[in-house]
Amino acid sequence: MTRTHWLWFGLLLLGSIVYLEAVSGIERIREVAAEGTPYVHLLTVWLFAGVLLLPPPLLCVLIVLGYLHSWARVYRFRALVHRKVFSAATVVLGCLGAYLVLHLIYPRSDGPFAAALDGPTGLLAVVAAGAAYRLINHGLVLVVILATNLDRPVRAALGPATDQLMLAGAVGLGSGTAVVMTTRPWWTPLLIVTVLALHTGLLMPQFRDASRSDAKTGLFDAVFWSKLVSDELDRARRLGGTLGVLLLDLDHFKRVNDCYGHLAGDMVLRAVADAIKHSVRGHDVVGRYGGEEFAVVLPGMGADDVRGAADRVRSAIAVLAVTVPDLDGNTRVVSGLTASVGAALFPVHGMDRTSLLLAADAALYDAKTEGRDCTRIAGETPKVGPRAVPDRLPEERESANFAPRLGLVRDDTDKVS
């Protein structure tokens, strides 16, 4: 290793430290919000530049010091040690994989790879090295996430599209940083400013989505969902169209929380949210209305279509089997979930958001009191039959009539407990 290597090492380490110090607060929020998906940050800029500039031993030291600084200053030693060690190890393997790809393309390179990157071959070399870095680092993280979250869909585990753009941008900017540092190393402060500016720009869509989303389910929260209802109503009025609104409430959901804890309840809510989204059209708007209540806007639908959509949602929920931990740490499978649905239609049951939601809520109340696990459309004649105690009346919830139904929850060894 030469003095030039140490100079590059010092500049890259300085760049990573300044970057992390500047975005420490944002990064802590992002990592918590990214739980269950690969966590992507622009520290990759400095690490991938190291692949193009440094020998492997010095590259590994750069990665270790970068993650130690992150653990100490960004997370104040609060992050779990094994998770940080695993993350650093995947980055080391990813960077070494990228280094090996470059070595295969430039086996006789005496200087840093950044000095040899020229022409189409240089472009292909960077793309291949970046792909190797992504497949190894990102792939290992994804495998662990899927192995520890068996009920989580692969698509959800991949994370938002902006993260993929951020990773690709980090590889490209890291390559440019390495090339600049071989000829103009004192331009590094300008590169730091550039990275910070790009970081902020790439994160804006994520913070915008986070401000509109429910943290537990990833659906739109009640406030933003209500705004979207108003927007769809305005569009329906202008075009003379129709619109359906569903309010859905999980039956006896309190039992899951009472028997297995709120962590299990949150996992069930997330699975239900995913089931609802996959049961309706891509342009239908799904939100969490509060507690175990969900809401769906169905543009352009009439009464029969709305009933069909509601029944598809209930059927998707009924077949769910969600693996959860109980209060003792044992694995359980929650199944046999049912839902009651109330529906209202524009312009039949109301001309504005408030009247439609009141009509749908009254229909949901009818579905609850008429036995649950059914769909009711506003204005329908109530069916004659046994009336159940609504879940939403807390003073009646504890009455003797609210007897738990056996078979709602199974564990992973017995068919019915």
Short mmCIF file of C-alpha atoms in Angstrom, two decimals:
data_model
loop_
_atom_site.label_atom_id
_atom_site.label_comp_id
_atom_site.label_asym_id
_atom_site.label_seq_id
_atom_site.Cartn_x
_atom_site.Cartn_y
_atom_site.Cartn_z
CA MET A 1 0.00 0.00 0.00
CA THR A 2 1.35 3.39 -1.03
CA ARG A 3 0.98 6.87 0.42
CA THR A 4 -1.56 7.59 -2.31
CA HIS A 5 -3.69 4.67 -1.09
CA TRP A 6 -3.62 6.10 2.42
CA LEU A 7 -4.56 9.53 1.09
CA TRP A 8 -7.56 8.08 -0.75
CA PHE A 9 -8.45 6.04 2.31
CA GLY A 10 -8.38 9.16 4.50
CA LEU A 11 -10.50 11.19 2.08
CA LEU A 12 -13.10 8.42 1.70
CA LEU A 13 -13.27 7.92 5.46
CA LEU A 14 -13.67 11.68 5.94
CA GLY A 15 -16.42 11.76 3.33
CA SER A 16 -18.34 8.93 4.99
CA ILE A 17 -18.00 10.53 8.44
CA VAL A 18 -19.17 13.97 7.30
CA TYR A 19 -22.05 12.40 5.39
CA LEU A 20 -23.26 10.31 8.34
CA GLU A 21 -22.92 13.19 10.79
CA ALA A 22 -25.02 15.40 8.52
CA VAL A 23 -27.85 12.88 8.04
CA SER A 24 -27.73 10.98 11.34
CA GLY A 25 -31.21 12.01 12.48
CA ILE A 26 -32.80 11.19 9.13
CA GLU A 27 -31.00 7.86 8.87
CA ARG A 28 -32.17 6.71 12.28
CA ILE A 29 -35.80 7.39 11.30
CA ARG A 30 -35.31 5.71 7.93
CA GLU A 31 -33.85 2.53 9.38
CA VAL A 32 -36.73 2.15 11.84
CA ALA A 33 -39.25 2.82 9.07
CA ALA A 34 -37.48 0.31 6.79
CA GLU A 35 -37.90 -2.56 9.27
CA GLY A 36 -38.66 -5.71 7.28
CA THR A 37 -37.06 -4.39 4.06
CA PRO A 38 -33.42 -3.92 2.99
CA TYR A 39 -32.08 -0.63 4.33
CA VAL A 40 -30.30 1.45 1.67
CA HIS A 41 -28.20 4.56 2.33
CA LEU A 42 -25.64 6.64 0.45
CA LEU A 43 -22.71 5.42 2.52
CA THR A 44 -22.38 3.10 -0.49
CA VAL A 45 -20.97 6.07 -2.45
CA TRP A 46 -17.77 6.09 -0.40
CA LEU A 47 -17.54 2.32 -0.08
CA PHE A 48 -17.94 1.65 -3.80
CA ALA A 49 -15.39 4.37 -4.53
CA GLY A 50 -13.10 2.40 -2.22
CA VAL A 51 -13.60 -0.67 -4.42
CA LEU A 52 -12.19 1.29 -7.36
CA LEU A 53 -9.35 2.91 -5.43
CA LEU A 54 -8.14 0.77 -2.53
CA PRO A 55 -6.54 -2.66 -2.10
CA PRO A 56 -8.88 -5.20 -0.41
CA PRO A 57 -7.35 -4.99 3.13
CA LEU A 58 -7.69 -1.22 3.26
CA LEU A 59 -11.17 -1.45 1.74
CA CYS A 60 -12.29 -3.79 4.53
CA VAL A 61 -10.88 -1.41 7.14
CA LEU A 62 -12.84 1.46 5.53
CA ILE A 63 -16.07 -0.55 5.74
CA VAL A 64 -15.52 -1.59 9.35
CA LEU A 65 -14.68 1.96 10.47
CA GLY A 66 -17.66 3.35 8.57
CA TYR A 67 -20.06 0.96 10.29
CA LEU A 68 -18.48 1.48 13.70
CA HIS A 69 -18.95 5.22 13.29
CA SER A 70 -22.53 4.64 12.18
CA TRP A 71 -23.23 2.43 15.20
CA ALA A 72 -21.67 4.91 17.62
CA ARG A 73 -22.86 8.27 16.29
CA VAL A 74 -26.04 7.54 14.34
CA TYR A 75 -27.53 4.86 16.57
CA ARG A 76 -25.75 5.70 19.87
CA PHE A 77 -24.89 2.00 20.39
CA ARG A 78 -28.62 1.24 20.61
CA ALA A 79 -28.80 -0.92 17.51
CA LEU A 80 -28.45 -4.66 18.07
CA VAL A 81 -24.81 -5.71 17.68
CA HIS A 82 -25.49 -8.84 15.65
CA ARG A 83 -27.56 -6.87 13.13
CA LYS A 84 -24.81 -4.31 12.59
CA VAL A 85 -22.19 -7.05 12.30
CA PHE A 86 -24.31 -8.87 9.73
CA SER A 87 -24.90 -5.67 7.75
CA ALA A 88 -21.19 -4.85 7.71
CA ALA A 89 -20.35 -8.42 6.68
CA THR A 90 -22.75 -8.32 3.72
CA VAL A 91 -21.19 -5.03 2.59
CA VAL A 92 -17.67 -6.48 2.90
CA LEU A 93 -18.70 -9.50 0.82
CA GLY A 94 -20.48 -7.30 -1.72
CA CYS A 95 -17.47 -4.98 -2.11
CA LEU A 96 -15.06 -7.91 -2.42
CA GLY A 97 -17.34 -9.45 -5.03
CA ALA A 98 -17.31 -6.19 -7.00
CA TYR A 99 -13.50 -6.03 -6.63
CA LEU A 100 -13.20 -9.57 -7.99
CA VAL A 101 -15.32 -8.69 -11.04
CA LEU A 102 -13.09 -5.70 -11.78
CA HIS A 103 -9.97 -7.84 -11.31
CA LEU A 104 -11.29 -10.36 -13.85
CA ILE A 105 -11.89 -7.58 -16.38
CA TYR A 106 -8.57 -5.79 -15.67
CA PRO A 107 -6.24 -8.61 -14.51
CA ARG A 108 -3.04 -6.71 -15.33
CA SER A 109 -4.00 -3.33 -13.90
CA ASP A 110 -1.05 -1.92 -11.90
CA GLY A 111 -2.90 1.12 -10.51
CA PRO A 112 -6.39 1.60 -9.13
CA PHE A 113 -9.25 0.34 -11.24
CA ALA A 114 -10.59 3.91 -11.45
CA ALA A 115 -7.61 4.87 -13.65
CA ALA A 116 -8.40 2.05 -16.10
CA LEU A 117 -12.09 2.83 -16.57
CA ASP A 118 -12.30 4.11 -20.11
CA GLY A 119 -14.51 3.47 -23.13
CA PRO A 120 -17.31 0.90 -23.35
CA THR A 121 -15.25 -1.65 -21.44
CA GLY A 122 -14.96 0.70 -18.48
CA LEU A 123 -18.70 1.33 -18.47
CA LEU A 124 -19.48 -2.39 -18.62
CA ALA A 125 -16.94 -3.04 -15.86
CA VAL A 126 -18.66 -0.56 -13.51
CA VAL A 127 -22.11 -1.97 -14.34
CA ALA A 128 -20.93 -5.55 -13.74
CA ALA A 129 -19.19 -4.62 -10.48
CA GLY A 130 -22.27 -2.72 -9.30
CA ALA A 131 -24.49 -5.68 -10.16
CA ALA A 132 -22.22 -8.03 -8.21
CA TYR A 133 -22.28 -5.67 -5.21
CA ARG A 134 -26.08 -5.49 -5.32
CA LEU A 135 -26.66 -9.21 -5.77
CA ILE A 136 -24.38 -10.18 -2.89
CA ASN A 137 -25.12 -7.43 -0.38
CA HIS A 138 -28.80 -6.89 -1.16
CA GLY A 139 -29.41 -10.58 -1.82
CA LEU A 140 -28.05 -11.77 1.53
CA VAL A 141 -30.12 -9.19 3.41
CA LEU A 142 -33.25 -10.13 1.46
CA VAL A 143 -32.76 -13.85 2.19
CA VAL A 144 -32.53 -13.18 5.93
CA ILE A 145 -35.60 -10.91 5.88
CA LEU A 146 -37.70 -13.52 4.07
CA ALA A 147 -36.42 -16.31 6.33
CA THR A 148 -37.40 -14.41 9.49
CA ASN A 149 -40.69 -13.02 8.10
CA LEU A 150 -42.30 -16.02 6.43
CA ASP A 151 -45.67 -14.31 6.03
CA ARG A 152 -44.17 -11.26 4.29
CA PRO A 153 -44.57 -11.16 0.47
CA VAL A 154 -41.36 -10.99 -1.55
CA ARG A 155 -42.52 -7.82 -3.26
CA ALA A 156 -43.03 -6.06 0.08
CA ALA A 157 -39.63 -7.23 1.33
CA LEU A 158 -37.88 -5.62 -1.65
CA GLY A 159 -38.67 -2.16 -0.33
CA PRO A 160 -39.75 0.98 -2.23
CA ALA A 161 -38.61 1.67 -5.79
CA THR A 162 -36.82 4.82 -4.61
CA ASP A 163 -34.45 2.60 -2.62
CA GLN A 164 -33.46 0.75 -5.79
CA LEU A 165 -32.88 4.11 -7.49
CA MET A 166 -30.81 5.27 -4.53
CA LEU A 167 -28.61 2.17 -4.67
CA ALA A 168 -28.02 2.51 -8.41
CA GLY A 169 -27.27 6.21 -7.97
CA ALA A 170 -24.85 5.46 -5.14
CA VAL A 171 -22.89 3.04 -7.35
CA GLY A 172 -22.75 5.56 -10.18
CA LEU A 173 -21.76 8.44 -7.91
CA GLY A 174 -19.17 6.28 -6.17
CA SER A 175 -17.62 5.47 -9.55
CA GLY A 176 -17.51 9.14 -10.47
CA THR A 177 -16.03 9.98 -7.07
CA ALA A 178 -13.24 7.45 -7.58
CA VAL A 179 -12.41 8.77 -11.04
CA VAL A 180 -12.31 12.38 -9.80
CA MET A 181 -10.15 11.45 -6.81
CA THR A 182 -7.48 9.91 -9.02
CA THR A 183 -6.90 13.29 -10.67
CA ARG A 184 -8.43 15.92 -8.38
CA PRO A 185 -8.51 14.50 -4.81
CA TRP A 186 -9.09 17.92 -3.24
CA TRP A 187 -12.42 18.18 -4.98
CA THR A 188 -13.74 15.70 -2.42
CA PRO A 189 -15.57 18.38 -0.35
CA LEU A 190 -17.61 19.28 -3.45
CA LEU A 191 -18.54 15.62 -3.82
CA ILE A 192 -19.71 15.47 -0.20
CA VAL A 193 -22.07 18.39 -0.82
CA THR A 194 -23.32 16.67 -3.98
CA VAL A 195 -24.03 13.43 -2.11
CA LEU A 196 -25.95 15.26 0.62
CA ALA A 197 -28.04 17.14 -1.95
CA LEU A 198 -28.89 13.95 -3.86
CA HIS A 199 -29.67 12.14 -0.61
CA THR A 200 -32.23 14.78 0.34
CA GLY A 201 -33.79 14.74 -3.11
CA LEU A 202 -34.11 10.96 -3.23
CA LEU A 203 -35.62 10.80 0.26
CA MET A 204 -38.37 13.34 -0.36
CA PRO A 205 -40.73 10.77 -1.97
CA GLN A 206 -40.16 8.41 0.96
CA PHE A 207 -40.94 11.08 3.57
CA ARG A 208 -43.98 12.16 1.56
CA ASP A 209 -45.29 8.58 1.48
CA ALA A 210 -44.45 8.05 5.15
CA SER A 211 -46.45 11.14 6.14
CA ARG A 212 -49.48 9.68 4.36
CA SER A 213 -49.15 6.08 5.50
CA ASP A 214 -50.19 4.11 8.55
CA ALA A 215 -47.04 2.79 10.21
CA LYS A 216 -48.43 -0.65 11.11
CA THR A 217 -50.01 -1.61 7.79
CA GLY A 218 -48.42 0.59 5.12
CA LEU A 219 -51.89 1.65 3.94
CA PHE A 220 -53.00 5.27 3.63
CA ASP A 221 -53.87 6.74 6.99
CA ALA A 222 -57.40 7.97 7.73
CA VAL A 223 -56.62 11.64 7.03
CA PHE A 224 -55.06 11.13 3.62
CA TRP A 225 -57.58 8.42 2.67
CA SER A 226 -60.40 10.87 3.41
CA LYS A 227 -58.77 13.44 1.13
CA LEU A 228 -58.57 10.87 -1.65
CA VAL A 229 -62.28 10.11 -1.16
CA SER A 230 -63.08 13.78 -1.70
CA ASP A 231 -60.89 13.85 -4.83
CA GLU A 232 -62.61 10.77 -6.27
CA LEU A 233 -66.04 12.23 -5.47
CA ASP A 234 -65.16 15.44 -7.32
CA ARG A 235 -64.08 13.39 -10.32
CA ALA A 236 -67.27 11.28 -10.21
CA ARG A 237 -69.42 14.43 -10.11
CA ARG A 238 -67.62 15.95 -13.10
CA LEU A 239 -67.88 12.78 -15.18
CA GLY A 240 -71.32 11.71 -13.98
CA GLY A 241 -69.86 8.46 -12.66
CA THR A 242 -70.45 6.22 -9.66
CA LEU A 243 -68.33 5.32 -6.67
CA GLY A 244 -68.46 2.78 -3.87
CA VAL A 245 -67.14 3.04 -0.32
CA LEU A 246 -66.46 0.03 1.90
CA LEU A 247 -65.93 0.14 5.67
CA LEU A 248 -64.58 -3.15 6.96
CA ASP A 249 -64.19 -4.28 10.57
CA LEU A 250 -62.46 -7.48 11.73
CA ASP A 251 -64.77 -9.60 13.87
CA HIS A 252 -63.64 -10.35 17.45
CA PHE A 253 -60.16 -9.01 16.74
CA LYS A 254 -59.72 -8.09 20.39
CA ARG A 255 -59.19 -11.79 21.16
CA VAL A 256 -55.95 -11.84 19.16
CA ASN A 257 -54.52 -8.96 21.20
CA ASP A 258 -55.81 -10.38 24.49
CA CYS A 259 -54.51 -13.92 23.90
CA TYR A 260 -51.28 -13.30 22.02
CA GLY A 261 -50.33 -9.67 22.60
CA HIS A 262 -50.30 -6.52 20.52
CA LEU A 263 -47.24 -7.59 18.51
CA ALA A 264 -49.22 -10.54 17.17
CA GLY A 265 -52.17 -8.24 16.58
CA ASP A 266 -50.03 -5.86 14.53
CA MET A 267 -48.76 -8.76 12.40
CA VAL A 268 -52.33 -9.86 11.74
CA LEU A 269 -53.35 -6.31 10.79
CA ARG A 270 -50.49 -6.13 8.29
CA ALA A 271 -51.47 -9.45 6.74
CA VAL A 272 -55.10 -8.31 6.49
CA ALA A 273 -53.99 -5.05 4.86
CA ASP A 274 -52.01 -6.98 2.24
CA ALA A 275 -54.97 -9.29 1.61
CA ILE A 276 -57.30 -6.33 1.04
CA LYS A 277 -54.89 -4.63 -1.36
CA HIS A 278 -54.53 -7.81 -3.42
CA SER A 279 -58.30 -8.34 -3.53
CA VAL A 280 -59.20 -5.02 -5.16
CA ARG A 281 -58.11 -3.23 -8.32
CA GLY A 282 -54.83 -1.39 -8.55
CA HIS A 283 -56.50 2.04 -8.66
CA ASP A 284 -58.86 1.37 -5.75
CA VAL A 285 -57.80 3.30 -2.65
CA VAL A 286 -57.29 1.26 0.54
CA GLY A 287 -56.75 2.87 3.94
CA ARG A 288 -56.69 2.03 7.61
CA TYR A 289 -59.62 3.83 9.17
CA GLY A 290 -58.68 3.14 12.78
CA GLY A 291 -58.10 0.17 15.09
CA GLU A 292 -59.13 -2.94 13.19
CA GLU A 293 -61.24 -0.97 10.70
CA PHE A 294 -60.24 -0.56 7.05
CA ALA A 295 -61.75 1.52 4.26
CA VAL A 296 -61.78 1.16 0.48
CA VAL A 297 -62.82 3.57 -2.27
CA LEU A 298 -64.06 1.83 -5.44
CA PRO A 299 -64.34 4.34 -8.33
CA GLY A 300 -66.81 3.53 -11.11
CA MET A 301 -68.58 0.66 -9.32
CA GLY A 302 -72.31 0.00 -8.97
CA ALA A 303 -74.11 -1.97 -6.27
CA ASP A 304 -73.41 -5.45 -7.68
CA ASP A 305 -69.76 -4.68 -8.30
CA VAL A 306 -69.34 -3.24 -4.82
CA ARG A 307 -70.90 -6.33 -3.24
CA GLY A 308 -68.61 -8.55 -5.30
CA ALA A 309 -65.54 -6.57 -4.25
CA ALA A 310 -66.58 -6.75 -0.59
CA ASP A 311 -67.09 -10.50 -0.79
CA ARG A 312 -63.69 -10.99 -2.45
CA VAL A 313 -62.07 -9.06 0.38
CA ARG A 314 -63.87 -11.14 3.01
CA SER A 315 -62.89 -14.36 1.26
CA ALA A 316 -59.22 -13.30 1.11
CA ILE A 317 -59.28 -12.54 4.85
CA ALA A 318 -61.00 -15.84 5.66
CA VAL A 319 -58.18 -17.92 4.15
CA LEU A 320 -55.37 -16.07 5.93
CA ALA A 321 -53.06 -18.05 8.21
CA VAL A 322 -50.69 -15.65 9.96
CA THR A 323 -47.72 -17.00 11.93
CA VAL A 324 -47.25 -14.95 15.11
CA PRO A 325 -45.41 -15.24 18.44
CA ASP A 326 -47.55 -15.51 21.55
CA LEU A 327 -46.85 -13.88 24.90
CA ASP A 328 -44.55 -16.77 25.87
CA GLY A 329 -42.55 -16.60 22.66
CA ASN A 330 -44.14 -19.71 21.14
CA THR A 331 -45.15 -19.78 17.49
CA ARG A 332 -48.85 -19.68 16.77
CA VAL A 333 -50.94 -19.51 13.60
CA VAL A 334 -53.91 -17.16 13.58
CA SER A 335 -56.57 -18.31 11.16
CA GLY A 336 -60.33 -18.35 10.78
CA LEU A 337 -60.51 -14.55 10.69
CA THR A 338 -63.78 -13.01 9.52
CA ALA A 339 -64.83 -9.48 8.67
CA SER A 340 -68.03 -7.48 8.50
CA VAL A 341 -68.42 -4.97 5.68
CA GLY A 342 -70.68 -1.98 5.23
CA ALA A 343 -71.00 -0.35 1.79
CA ALA A 344 -72.43 2.87 0.42
CA LEU A 345 -72.73 4.21 -3.12
CA PHE A 346 -72.44 7.60 -4.74
CA PRO A 347 -74.83 9.17 -5.66
CA VAL A 348 -77.44 6.79 -4.26
CA HIS A 349 -76.58 7.06 -0.56
CA GLY A 350 -74.89 10.44 -0.42
CA MET A 351 -73.45 13.28 -2.45
CA ASP A 352 -70.51 14.11 -0.22
CA ARG A 353 -67.87 12.27 1.79
CA THR A 354 -69.54 12.68 5.18
CA SER A 355 -72.92 11.35 4.11
CA LEU A 356 -71.34 8.40 2.30
CA LEU A 357 -69.21 7.44 5.29
CA LEU A 358 -72.19 7.73 7.64
CA ALA A 359 -74.24 5.48 5.34
CA ALA A 360 -71.42 2.93 5.09
CA ASP A 361 -70.92 3.02 8.85
CA ALA A 362 -74.63 2.38 9.45
CA ALA A 363 -74.46 -0.56 7.03
CA LEU A 364 -71.42 -1.89 8.88
CA TYR A 365 -73.37 -1.66 12.14
CA ASP A 366 -76.17 -3.69 10.54
CA ALA A 367 -73.64 -6.33 9.40
CA LYS A 368 -72.31 -6.55 12.95
CA THR A 369 -75.69 -6.82 14.63
CA GLU A 370 -77.01 -9.35 12.11
CA GLY A 371 -74.39 -11.97 12.84
CA ARG A 372 -71.08 -10.62 11.46
CA ASP A 373 -69.03 -12.17 8.62
CA CYS A 374 -71.28 -10.61 5.98
CA THR A 375 -71.69 -7.62 3.68
CA ARG A 376 -74.47 -5.07 3.99
CA ILE A 377 -75.17 -2.20 1.60
CA ALA A 378 -76.73 0.97 2.96
CA GLY A 379 -80.51 1.02 2.68
CA GLU A 380 -80.94 -2.75 2.53
CA THR A 381 -83.77 -4.22 4.53
CA PRO A 382 -82.23 -5.89 7.60
CA LYS A 383 -82.42 -9.66 7.53
CA VAL A 384 -84.30 -11.43 10.27
CA GLY A 385 -82.05 -13.54 12.46
CA PRO A 386 -80.03 -13.65 15.66
CA ARG A 387 -78.51 -10.29 16.51
CA ALA A 388 -74.91 -10.23 17.70
CA VAL A 389 -73.38 -7.73 20.07
CA PRO A 390 -71.40 -5.17 18.00
CA ASP A 391 -67.66 -5.15 18.64
CA ARG A 392 -67.70 -1.37 18.83
CA LEU A 393 -69.79 -1.18 22.02
CA PRO A 394 -67.23 -1.51 24.83
CA GLU A 395 -69.83 -1.61 27.60
CA GLU A 396 -71.42 -4.70 26.02
CA ARG A 397 -68.18 -6.30 24.87
CA GLU A 398 -67.56 -7.83 28.28
CA SER A 399 -71.06 -9.26 28.63
CA ALA A 400 -71.77 -12.99 28.85
CA ASN A 401 -73.09 -12.93 25.28
CA PHE A 402 -69.58 -12.18 23.99
CA ALA A 403 -68.31 -15.75 24.30
CA PRO A 404 -65.11 -16.61 22.40
CA ARG A 405 -65.56 -18.89 19.42
CA LEU A 406 -63.23 -21.88 19.56
CA GLY A 407 -61.01 -22.55 16.60
CA LEU A 408 -60.16 -18.96 15.82
CA VAL A 409 -56.50 -19.50 16.63
CA ARG A 410 -54.35 -22.55 15.93
CA ASP A 411 -50.78 -23.22 16.96
CA ASP A 412 -48.20 -24.72 14.64
CA THR A 413 -48.53 -28.27 15.94
CA ASP A 414 -52.20 -28.84 16.72
CA LYS A 415 -55.01 -28.42 14.25
CA VAL A 416 -57.32 -26.70 16.72
CA SER A 417 -56.55 -25.38 20.18
#
